[in-house]
Amino acid sequence: MGKTEKGTPKDLANKMKAKGLQKLRWYCQMCQKQCRDENGFKCHTLSESHQRQLLLFAEDPDKYLDSFSEEFMEGYTSLLKRRFGTKRVHANNVYQEYIQDRDHVHMNATQWETLTDFVKWLGREGYCVVDETEKGWYVAYVDRDPETIKRQEMLRKKEKFEKDEEERMQEFVNRQIELGQLKGKKEEVVYTELKQDEEGRALGLNLKLSTNKLPIKVKANVVSNVLEATSSKKRTHMQSKTDSKKQRTALEEIMEAEMMEKKAKEMVAKQLSAEKDVRKERSWLQRDIVVKIISKDLGSKYYKVKGVVKDIVNGYVGVIKLLECGTTLKVDQAKLETVIPSPERKVLILNGKYSGKEAILKKINESSFSATVELKDGKVLSSLPYEDFSKLHIP
């Protein structure tokens, strides 16, 4: 029976029946033909074209099997990468989306009999990170693109550097808070009892009472009453002070600690602004040093980006060539800061008696925000502030 003509009702009915997915057991991968029922598949297997394809397959079965397996793997992993990225997802969900395409490579034509075997193979080969749960197998694509790896490495370095900066600033703030708390503590007044002599009279108490006309017994009673009143007042004062300390609530202590921390931060901000003002007054830029942009005025993409000073304009403006992208910018030194390299690297001294001389960084003193460097002649400079030297660029 020949094929129906195009456009006829029978042809349209056949096309409607052929839409969508059919049973996998009635699909021939070699001929890429989908049959609708068992009878159709049987007729196809007896056809001459199918027999020719089987003869080709019999000549080199491994070649066709490897080809189908590679196509299936590439289609599955490309969908996983494009659709889900590196997220963890159920393996069967990805497979259901993959087989929506009618022209996909069927799994019965590959070297894997089940989806579980295929997922395990992906995990062994390192294409995905796989794990088994009660709900089934989950996969997460491993992106090995060189550009992606390079971009992730740059992000990790940037985050690490920002974290180090924040940690140094936090240590400085904590140190200032401790100093402020030590200064704010007042020495507690210690009250001692009145010492008396052998006759029972208090020592060191000079009371001017007009008791000349009073008898001796009356005078003694007046003095003893005054002493008792004085000692009772002192005991009352000490007791009230102790009670007030006991009555302090936790909320008051927290509020006091927050006030101390706020004052310490204000003190730190004033010190930093004063240091910046001092640095503005003098020119410290020198050629071939590595600096970092600390201002967002040039754009967020240049914020905290490092560059090399190629030239200096008017003593205070540097021509900076960025290390990441090679862009050249003119930046005022107020928007720049020095870069501290790792130990045993070359640095250039920017201020002081040895300005312009090269040295080797020996030790970084994080507690005092300074470093120890060694000049070429062997002289060692200890406690050199961070702003007085910077990393030397070596092409």
CSV table of C-alpha atoms in Angstrom, one decimal:
chain,number,residue,atom,x,y,z
A,1,MET,CA,0.0,0.0,0.0
A,2,GLY,CA,1.5,3.3,-1.0
A,3,LYS,CA,1.8,6.5,1.0
A,4,THR,CA,-1.2,8.8,1.1
A,5,GLU,CA,-1.1,12.1,-0.8
A,6,LYS,CA,-0.3,15.3,1.0
A,7,GLY,CA,-3.2,17.3,2.2
A,8,THR,CA,-5.7,14.5,2.2
A,9,PRO,CA,-7.7,13.6,5.3
A,10,LYS,CA,-5.8,10.4,5.7
A,11,ASP,CA,-2.4,12.2,5.6
A,12,LEU,CA,-3.5,14.7,8.2
A,13,ALA,CA,-4.8,11.9,10.4
A,14,ASN,CA,-1.4,10.2,10.1
A,15,LYS,CA,0.4,13.4,11.0
A,16,MET,CA,-1.8,14.0,14.1
A,17,LYS,CA,-1.1,10.4,15.3
A,18,ALA,CA,2.6,10.8,14.7
A,19,LYS,CA,2.8,13.9,17.0
A,20,GLY,CA,4.3,13.6,20.4
A,21,LEU,CA,6.2,10.7,21.9
A,22,GLN,CA,5.6,7.1,21.0
A,23,LYS,CA,6.5,3.9,22.8
A,24,LEU,CA,10.3,3.4,22.9
A,25,ARG,CA,10.0,-0.3,22.2
A,26,TRP,CA,8.7,0.5,18.7
A,27,TYR,CA,11.5,2.9,17.7
A,28,CYS,CA,14.4,1.9,15.4
A,29,GLN,CA,17.5,4.0,16.1
A,30,MET,CA,19.5,2.8,13.1
A,31,CYS,CA,16.7,3.8,10.7
A,32,GLN,CA,15.5,6.7,13.0
A,33,LYS,CA,11.9,5.5,12.5
A,34,GLN,CA,9.1,5.5,15.0
A,35,CYS,CA,6.3,3.0,14.6
A,36,ARG,CA,2.9,3.4,16.2
A,37,ASP,CA,2.2,-0.2,17.1
A,38,GLU,CA,3.7,-3.7,17.3
A,39,ASN,CA,2.5,-4.7,13.8
A,40,GLY,CA,4.1,-1.6,12.2
A,41,PHE,CA,7.4,-2.3,14.0
A,42,LYS,CA,7.3,-5.9,12.8
A,43,CYS,CA,6.7,-4.8,9.2
A,44,HIS,CA,9.6,-2.3,9.5
A,45,THR,CA,12.0,-4.9,10.8
A,46,LEU,CA,11.2,-7.1,7.7
A,47,SER,CA,11.8,-4.2,5.3
A,48,GLU,CA,14.8,-4.1,2.9
A,49,SER,CA,16.0,-0.8,4.2
A,50,HIS,CA,16.1,-2.0,7.8
A,51,GLN,CA,18.0,-5.1,6.7
A,52,ARG,CA,20.6,-3.0,5.0
A,53,GLN,CA,21.1,-0.9,8.2
A,54,LEU,CA,21.5,-4.0,10.2
A,55,LEU,CA,24.2,-5.2,7.9
A,56,LEU,CA,26.1,-1.9,8.4
A,57,PHE,CA,25.7,-2.2,12.1
A,58,ALA,CA,27.0,-5.8,12.1
A,59,GLU,CA,30.2,-4.7,10.4
A,60,ASP,CA,31.3,-2.4,13.3
A,61,PRO,CA,28.8,-2.4,16.2
A,62,ASP,CA,31.1,-0.6,18.6
A,63,LYS,CA,31.4,2.4,16.3
A,64,TYR,CA,27.6,2.9,16.2
A,65,LEU,CA,27.2,2.2,19.9
A,66,ASP,CA,29.9,4.7,20.9
A,67,SER,CA,28.5,7.3,18.5
A,68,PHE,CA,24.9,7.0,19.9
A,69,SER,CA,26.2,7.0,23.5
A,70,GLU,CA,28.3,10.2,22.9
A,71,GLU,CA,25.3,12.0,21.3
A,72,PHE,CA,23.1,11.0,24.1
A,73,MET,CA,25.6,12.2,26.7
A,74,GLU,CA,26.2,15.5,25.0
A,75,GLY,CA,22.5,16.2,24.6
A,76,TYR,CA,21.8,15.4,28.2
A,77,THR,CA,24.7,17.4,29.7
A,78,SER,CA,24.1,20.4,27.4
A,79,LEU,CA,20.5,20.5,28.5
A,80,LEU,CA,21.6,20.2,32.2
A,81,LYS,CA,24.2,23.0,31.8
A,82,ARG,CA,21.9,25.3,29.8
A,83,ARG,CA,18.7,24.7,31.8
A,84,PHE,CA,19.9,24.2,35.3
A,85,GLY,CA,23.5,25.4,35.4
A,86,THR,CA,25.4,24.1,38.4
A,87,LYS,CA,22.3,23.6,40.5
A,88,ARG,CA,21.4,20.2,42.1
A,89,VAL,CA,18.4,18.7,40.3
A,90,HIS,CA,16.7,15.3,40.0
A,91,ALA,CA,18.2,13.3,37.2
A,92,ASN,CA,14.8,12.0,36.0
A,93,ASN,CA,13.5,15.6,35.6
A,94,VAL,CA,16.3,16.4,33.2
A,95,TYR,CA,15.7,13.2,31.3
A,96,GLN,CA,12.0,14.0,30.9
A,97,GLU,CA,12.8,17.3,29.4
A,98,TYR,CA,15.5,15.8,27.1
A,99,ILE,CA,13.1,13.2,25.6
A,100,GLN,CA,10.5,15.9,24.7
A,101,ASP,CA,12.5,16.3,21.5
A,102,ARG,CA,11.3,13.7,19.0
A,103,ASP,CA,14.7,13.6,17.3
A,104,HIS,CA,16.6,12.7,20.5
A,105,VAL,CA,18.9,9.7,20.8
A,106,HIS,CA,17.1,7.0,22.6
A,107,MET,CA,18.7,5.3,25.6
A,108,ASN,CA,18.1,1.8,24.3
A,109,ALA,CA,20.7,2.6,21.5
A,110,THR,CA,23.4,3.5,24.0
A,111,GLN,CA,25.8,1.5,26.2
A,112,TRP,CA,23.7,2.3,29.3
A,113,GLU,CA,20.7,0.1,30.0
A,114,THR,CA,19.1,2.4,32.6
A,115,LEU,CA,19.2,6.0,33.7
A,116,THR,CA,20.8,5.0,37.0
A,117,ASP,CA,23.7,3.4,35.1
A,118,PHE,CA,24.1,6.6,33.0
A,119,VAL,CA,24.1,8.8,36.1
A,120,LYS,CA,26.7,6.7,37.9
A,121,TRP,CA,28.9,6.9,34.8
A,122,LEU,CA,28.6,10.7,34.8
A,123,GLY,CA,29.7,10.8,38.4
A,124,ARG,CA,32.7,8.5,37.8
A,125,GLU,CA,33.9,10.5,34.8
A,126,GLY,CA,33.6,13.8,36.6
A,127,TYR,CA,31.0,15.4,34.4
A,128,CYS,CA,28.6,15.8,37.3
A,129,VAL,CA,28.3,15.6,41.1
A,130,VAL,CA,25.8,12.8,41.8
A,131,ASP,CA,24.2,11.6,45.0
A,132,GLU,CA,21.4,9.2,45.8
A,133,THR,CA,18.5,10.0,48.1
A,134,GLU,CA,15.2,8.4,49.0
A,135,LYS,CA,13.6,10.2,46.1
A,136,GLY,CA,16.2,9.0,43.6
A,137,TRP,CA,19.4,10.2,42.0
A,138,TYR,CA,20.3,13.9,41.9
A,139,VAL,CA,22.9,15.5,39.6
A,140,ALA,CA,24.8,18.8,39.6
A,141,TYR,CA,26.7,19.9,36.5
A,142,VAL,CA,30.5,20.6,36.9
A,143,ASP,CA,31.4,23.6,34.8
A,144,ARG,CA,34.9,23.1,33.5
A,145,ASP,CA,34.9,26.0,31.0
A,146,PRO,CA,38.3,27.8,31.2
A,147,GLU,CA,36.6,31.2,31.1
A,148,THR,CA,34.3,30.2,33.9
A,149,ILE,CA,37.1,28.9,36.0
A,150,LYS,CA,39.2,32.0,35.5
A,151,ARG,CA,36.2,34.2,36.4
A,152,GLN,CA,35.5,32.2,39.6
A,153,GLU,CA,39.2,32.4,40.6
A,154,MET,CA,39.2,36.2,40.2
A,155,LEU,CA,36.0,36.4,42.3
A,156,ARG,CA,37.6,34.3,45.0
A,157,LYS,CA,40.8,36.4,45.1
A,158,LYS,CA,38.7,39.6,45.3
A,159,GLU,CA,36.5,38.3,48.1
A,160,LYS,CA,39.6,37.1,50.0
A,161,PHE,CA,41.3,40.5,49.7
A,162,GLU,CA,38.1,42.4,50.8
A,163,LYS,CA,37.8,40.0,53.7
A,164,ASP,CA,41.4,40.7,54.8
A,165,GLU,CA,40.8,44.4,54.6
A,166,GLU,CA,37.6,44.1,56.7
A,167,GLU,CA,39.4,41.9,59.3
A,168,ARG,CA,42.2,44.4,59.6
A,169,MET,CA,39.7,47.3,60.1
A,170,GLN,CA,37.7,45.2,62.6
A,171,GLU,CA,40.8,44.4,64.6
A,172,PHE,CA,41.7,48.1,64.7
A,173,VAL,CA,38.2,49.1,65.8
A,174,ASN,CA,38.2,46.4,68.5
A,175,ARG,CA,41.5,47.6,69.8
A,176,GLN,CA,40.3,51.2,70.0
A,177,ILE,CA,37.1,50.0,71.8
A,178,GLU,CA,39.3,48.2,74.4
A,179,LEU,CA,41.4,51.3,74.9
A,180,GLY,CA,38.2,53.4,75.3
A,181,GLN,CA,36.8,51.0,77.9
A,182,LEU,CA,40.0,51.0,79.9
A,183,LYS,CA,40.0,54.8,79.9
A,184,GLY,CA,36.3,55.0,80.8
A,185,LYS,CA,36.7,52.8,83.9
A,186,LYS,CA,36.8,54.8,87.1
A,187,GLU,CA,38.7,53.7,90.1
A,188,GLU,CA,36.4,52.5,92.8
A,189,VAL,CA,36.6,54.4,96.1
A,190,VAL,CA,37.4,52.1,99.0
A,191,TYR,CA,36.0,53.2,102.3
A,192,THR,CA,37.8,52.1,105.5
A,193,GLU,CA,36.7,52.1,109.1
A,194,LEU,CA,37.6,54.9,111.5
A,195,LYS,CA,40.6,53.9,113.6
A,196,GLN,CA,40.5,54.6,117.3
A,197,ASP,CA,43.2,54.9,119.9
A,198,GLU,CA,43.5,52.9,123.1
A,199,GLU,CA,41.0,55.3,124.9
A,200,GLY,CA,38.4,54.8,122.2
A,201,ARG,CA,38.7,58.2,120.6
A,202,ALA,CA,38.8,58.6,116.8
A,203,LEU,CA,42.1,59.7,115.2
A,204,GLY,CA,42.4,62.5,112.7
A,205,LEU,CA,39.0,64.1,113.4
A,206,ASN,CA,39.0,67.8,114.2
A,207,LEU,CA,35.6,69.0,115.3
A,208,LYS,CA,35.2,72.5,116.5
A,209,LEU,CA,32.4,72.5,118.9
A,210,SER,CA,31.6,75.2,121.4
A,211,THR,CA,31.4,72.9,124.4
A,212,ASN,CA,33.6,74.9,126.8
A,213,LYS,CA,30.7,75.4,129.2
A,214,LEU,CA,29.5,71.9,129.0
A,215,PRO,CA,30.6,69.2,131.6
A,216,ILE,CA,33.1,66.6,130.6
A,217,LYS,CA,30.5,63.8,130.4
A,218,VAL,CA,28.3,65.9,128.0
A,219,LYS,CA,31.4,66.7,125.8
A,220,ALA,CA,32.2,63.0,125.5
A,221,ASN,CA,28.6,62.2,124.6
A,222,VAL,CA,28.5,64.9,121.9
A,223,VAL,CA,31.8,63.6,120.4
A,224,SER,CA,30.6,60.0,120.4
A,225,ASN,CA,27.2,61.0,118.8
A,226,VAL,CA,29.0,62.9,116.1
A,227,LEU,CA,31.3,59.9,115.4
A,228,GLU,CA,28.4,57.5,115.2
A,229,ALA,CA,26.5,59.8,112.9
A,230,THR,CA,29.5,60.2,110.6
A,231,SER,CA,30.2,56.4,110.4
A,232,SER,CA,26.5,55.7,109.9
A,233,LYS,CA,26.4,58.1,107.0
A,234,LYS,CA,29.4,56.4,105.4
A,235,ARG,CA,27.9,53.0,105.9
A,236,THR,CA,24.6,54.2,104.3
A,237,HIS,CA,26.5,55.7,101.4
A,238,MET,CA,28.4,52.4,100.8
A,239,GLN,CA,25.2,50.4,101.1
A,240,SER,CA,23.4,52.6,98.6
A,241,LYS,CA,26.3,52.4,96.2
A,242,THR,CA,26.3,48.6,96.4
A,243,ASP,CA,22.5,48.5,96.0
A,244,SER,CA,22.7,50.7,92.9
A,245,LYS,CA,25.3,48.4,91.4
A,246,LYS,CA,23.1,45.4,92.1
A,247,GLN,CA,20.0,47.2,90.6
A,248,ARG,CA,21.8,47.8,87.2
A,249,THR,CA,19.9,45.8,84.6
A,250,ALA,CA,21.4,43.9,81.7
A,251,LEU,CA,19.7,46.4,79.3
A,252,GLU,CA,21.6,49.3,80.9
A,253,GLU,CA,24.9,47.4,80.6
A,254,ILE,CA,24.2,46.7,76.9
A,255,MET,CA,23.3,50.4,76.3
A,256,GLU,CA,26.5,51.5,78.0
A,257,ALA,CA,28.6,49.0,75.9
A,258,GLU,CA,26.9,50.3,72.7
A,259,MET,CA,27.7,53.9,73.6
A,260,MET,CA,31.3,53.0,74.2
A,261,GLU,CA,31.5,51.2,70.9
A,262,LYS,CA,29.9,54.2,69.1
A,263,LYS,CA,32.4,56.6,70.6
A,264,ALA,CA,35.3,54.3,69.7
A,265,LYS,CA,34.1,54.1,66.0
A,266,GLU,CA,33.8,57.9,65.9
A,267,MET,CA,37.3,58.2,67.3
A,268,VAL,CA,38.6,55.7,64.6
A,269,ALA,CA,36.8,57.7,61.9
A,270,LYS,CA,38.4,60.9,63.0
A,271,GLN,CA,41.9,59.3,63.1
A,272,LEU,CA,41.4,57.9,59.6
A,273,SER,CA,40.2,61.2,58.2
A,274,ALA,CA,43.1,63.0,59.9
A,275,GLU,CA,45.6,60.5,58.4
A,276,LYS,CA,44.0,61.0,54.9
A,277,ASP,CA,44.3,64.8,55.3
A,278,VAL,CA,48.0,64.4,56.2
A,279,ARG,CA,48.5,62.2,53.2
A,280,LYS,CA,46.8,64.7,50.9
A,281,GLU,CA,49.3,67.4,51.9
A,282,ARG,CA,52.3,65.4,50.6
A,283,SER,CA,52.9,63.6,47.4
A,284,TRP,CA,53.8,60.0,47.8
A,285,LEU,CA,53.1,58.6,44.3
A,286,GLN,CA,56.1,57.1,42.5
A,287,ARG,CA,56.5,55.3,39.2
A,288,ASP,CA,56.3,51.5,38.9
A,289,ILE,CA,54.4,50.9,42.2
A,290,VAL,CA,51.2,48.9,42.5
A,291,VAL,CA,48.3,50.9,43.9
A,292,LYS,CA,44.6,50.2,44.5
A,293,ILE,CA,41.6,52.5,43.6
A,294,ILE,CA,39.5,53.0,46.8
A,295,SER,CA,36.9,55.5,45.4
A,296,LYS,CA,33.7,54.7,43.6
A,297,ASP,CA,33.7,58.0,41.7
A,298,LEU,CA,35.3,56.3,38.6
A,299,GLY,CA,32.6,53.6,38.5
A,300,SER,CA,31.9,50.4,40.4
A,301,LYS,CA,33.8,48.3,38.0
A,302,TYR,CA,37.1,50.1,38.9
A,303,TYR,CA,36.4,50.0,42.7
A,304,LYS,CA,39.2,48.2,44.5
A,305,VAL,CA,41.0,47.3,41.3
A,306,LYS,CA,44.8,47.3,41.3
A,307,GLY,CA,47.0,49.1,38.8
A,308,VAL,CA,50.6,50.2,38.1
A,309,VAL,CA,51.7,53.9,38.2
A,310,LYS,CA,53.1,54.7,34.8
A,311,ASP,CA,53.5,58.4,35.1
A,312,ILE,CA,52.8,61.3,37.6
A,313,VAL,CA,51.1,64.6,36.7
A,314,ASN,CA,51.6,67.7,38.9
A,315,GLY,CA,52.9,65.5,41.7
A,316,TYR,CA,49.4,64.4,42.9
A,317,VAL,CA,47.8,62.7,39.9
A,318,GLY,CA,48.9,59.3,38.7
A,319,VAL,CA,48.5,57.7,35.3
A,320,ILE,CA,47.4,54.2,36.3
A,321,LYS,CA,47.4,51.2,34.0
A,322,LEU,CA,45.0,48.6,35.4
A,323,LEU,CA,46.4,45.0,35.8
A,324,GLU,CA,43.1,43.2,35.0
A,325,CYS,CA,42.0,44.9,31.8
A,326,GLY,CA,44.9,47.1,30.7
A,327,THR,CA,42.8,50.3,30.9
A,328,THR,CA,44.7,53.6,31.6
A,329,LEU,CA,43.2,56.1,34.0
A,330,LYS,CA,44.2,59.4,35.6
A,331,VAL,CA,43.5,59.2,39.3
A,332,ASP,CA,44.3,61.6,42.1
A,333,GLN,CA,46.4,60.1,44.9
A,334,ALA,CA,43.6,60.8,47.4
A,335,LYS,CA,41.6,58.1,45.7
A,336,LEU,CA,44.4,55.6,45.8
A,337,GLU,CA,46.1,53.5,48.5
A,338,THR,CA,49.2,51.4,48.7
A,339,VAL,CA,49.3,47.6,48.2
A,340,ILE,CA,51.0,45.3,50.7
A,341,PRO,CA,52.5,42.2,49.0
A,342,SER,CA,53.4,38.9,50.6
A,343,PRO,CA,56.7,38.5,52.5
A,344,GLU,CA,60.0,38.3,50.6
A,345,ARG,CA,58.6,40.5,47.8
A,346,LYS,CA,60.1,43.7,46.6
A,347,VAL,CA,58.6,47.0,47.8
A,348,LEU,CA,59.4,50.7,47.2
A,349,ILE,CA,59.6,53.1,50.1
A,350,LEU,CA,57.5,56.2,49.5
A,351,ASN,CA,58.1,58.5,52.5
A,352,GLY,CA,60.8,59.4,54.9
A,353,LYS,CA,64.5,59.4,54.8
A,354,TYR,CA,64.7,56.3,52.5
A,355,SER,CA,62.1,57.5,50.0
A,356,GLY,CA,62.5,56.0,46.5
A,357,LYS,CA,64.7,53.1,47.7
A,358,GLU,CA,63.8,49.5,47.0
A,359,ALA,CA,63.6,47.0,49.9
A,360,ILE,CA,62.4,43.4,50.6
A,361,LEU,CA,59.3,42.9,52.8
A,362,LYS,CA,60.3,40.6,55.7
A,363,LYS,CA,57.4,40.7,58.1
A,364,ILE,CA,53.9,42.1,58.4
A,365,ASN,CA,52.8,43.4,61.8
A,366,GLU,CA,49.0,43.3,61.6
A,367,SER,CA,48.6,44.5,65.1
A,368,SER,CA,50.4,47.8,64.5
A,369,PHE,CA,49.5,48.2,60.8
A,370,SER,CA,53.2,48.3,59.9
A,371,ALA,CA,55.9,46.0,58.4
A,372,THR,CA,59.6,45.2,58.7
A,373,VAL,CA,61.6,45.7,55.5
A,374,GLU,CA,65.2,45.2,54.6
A,375,LEU,CA,67.1,47.6,52.3
A,376,LYS,CA,69.7,46.5,49.8
A,377,ASP,CA,72.6,47.5,52.0
A,378,GLY,CA,71.3,45.2,54.7
A,379,LYS,CA,69.7,47.8,57.0
A,380,VAL,CA,66.4,46.8,58.5
A,381,LEU,CA,63.5,49.2,59.1
A,382,SER,CA,61.0,48.0,61.6
A,383,SER,CA,57.5,49.4,62.2
A,384,LEU,CA,57.3,51.0,58.8
A,385,PRO,CA,53.6,52.1,58.3
A,386,TYR,CA,51.6,50.6,55.5
A,387,GLU,CA,51.2,54.0,53.8
A,388,ASP,CA,55.0,54.5,53.6
A,389,PHE,CA,55.7,51.7,51.1
A,390,SER,CA,54.0,49.8,48.3
A,391,LYS,CA,54.5,46.7,46.2
A,392,LEU,CA,57.0,47.2,43.4
A,393,HIS,CA,55.7,46.1,39.9
A,394,ILE,CA,58.1,43.7,38.2
A,395,PRO,CA,57.1,43.0,34.5
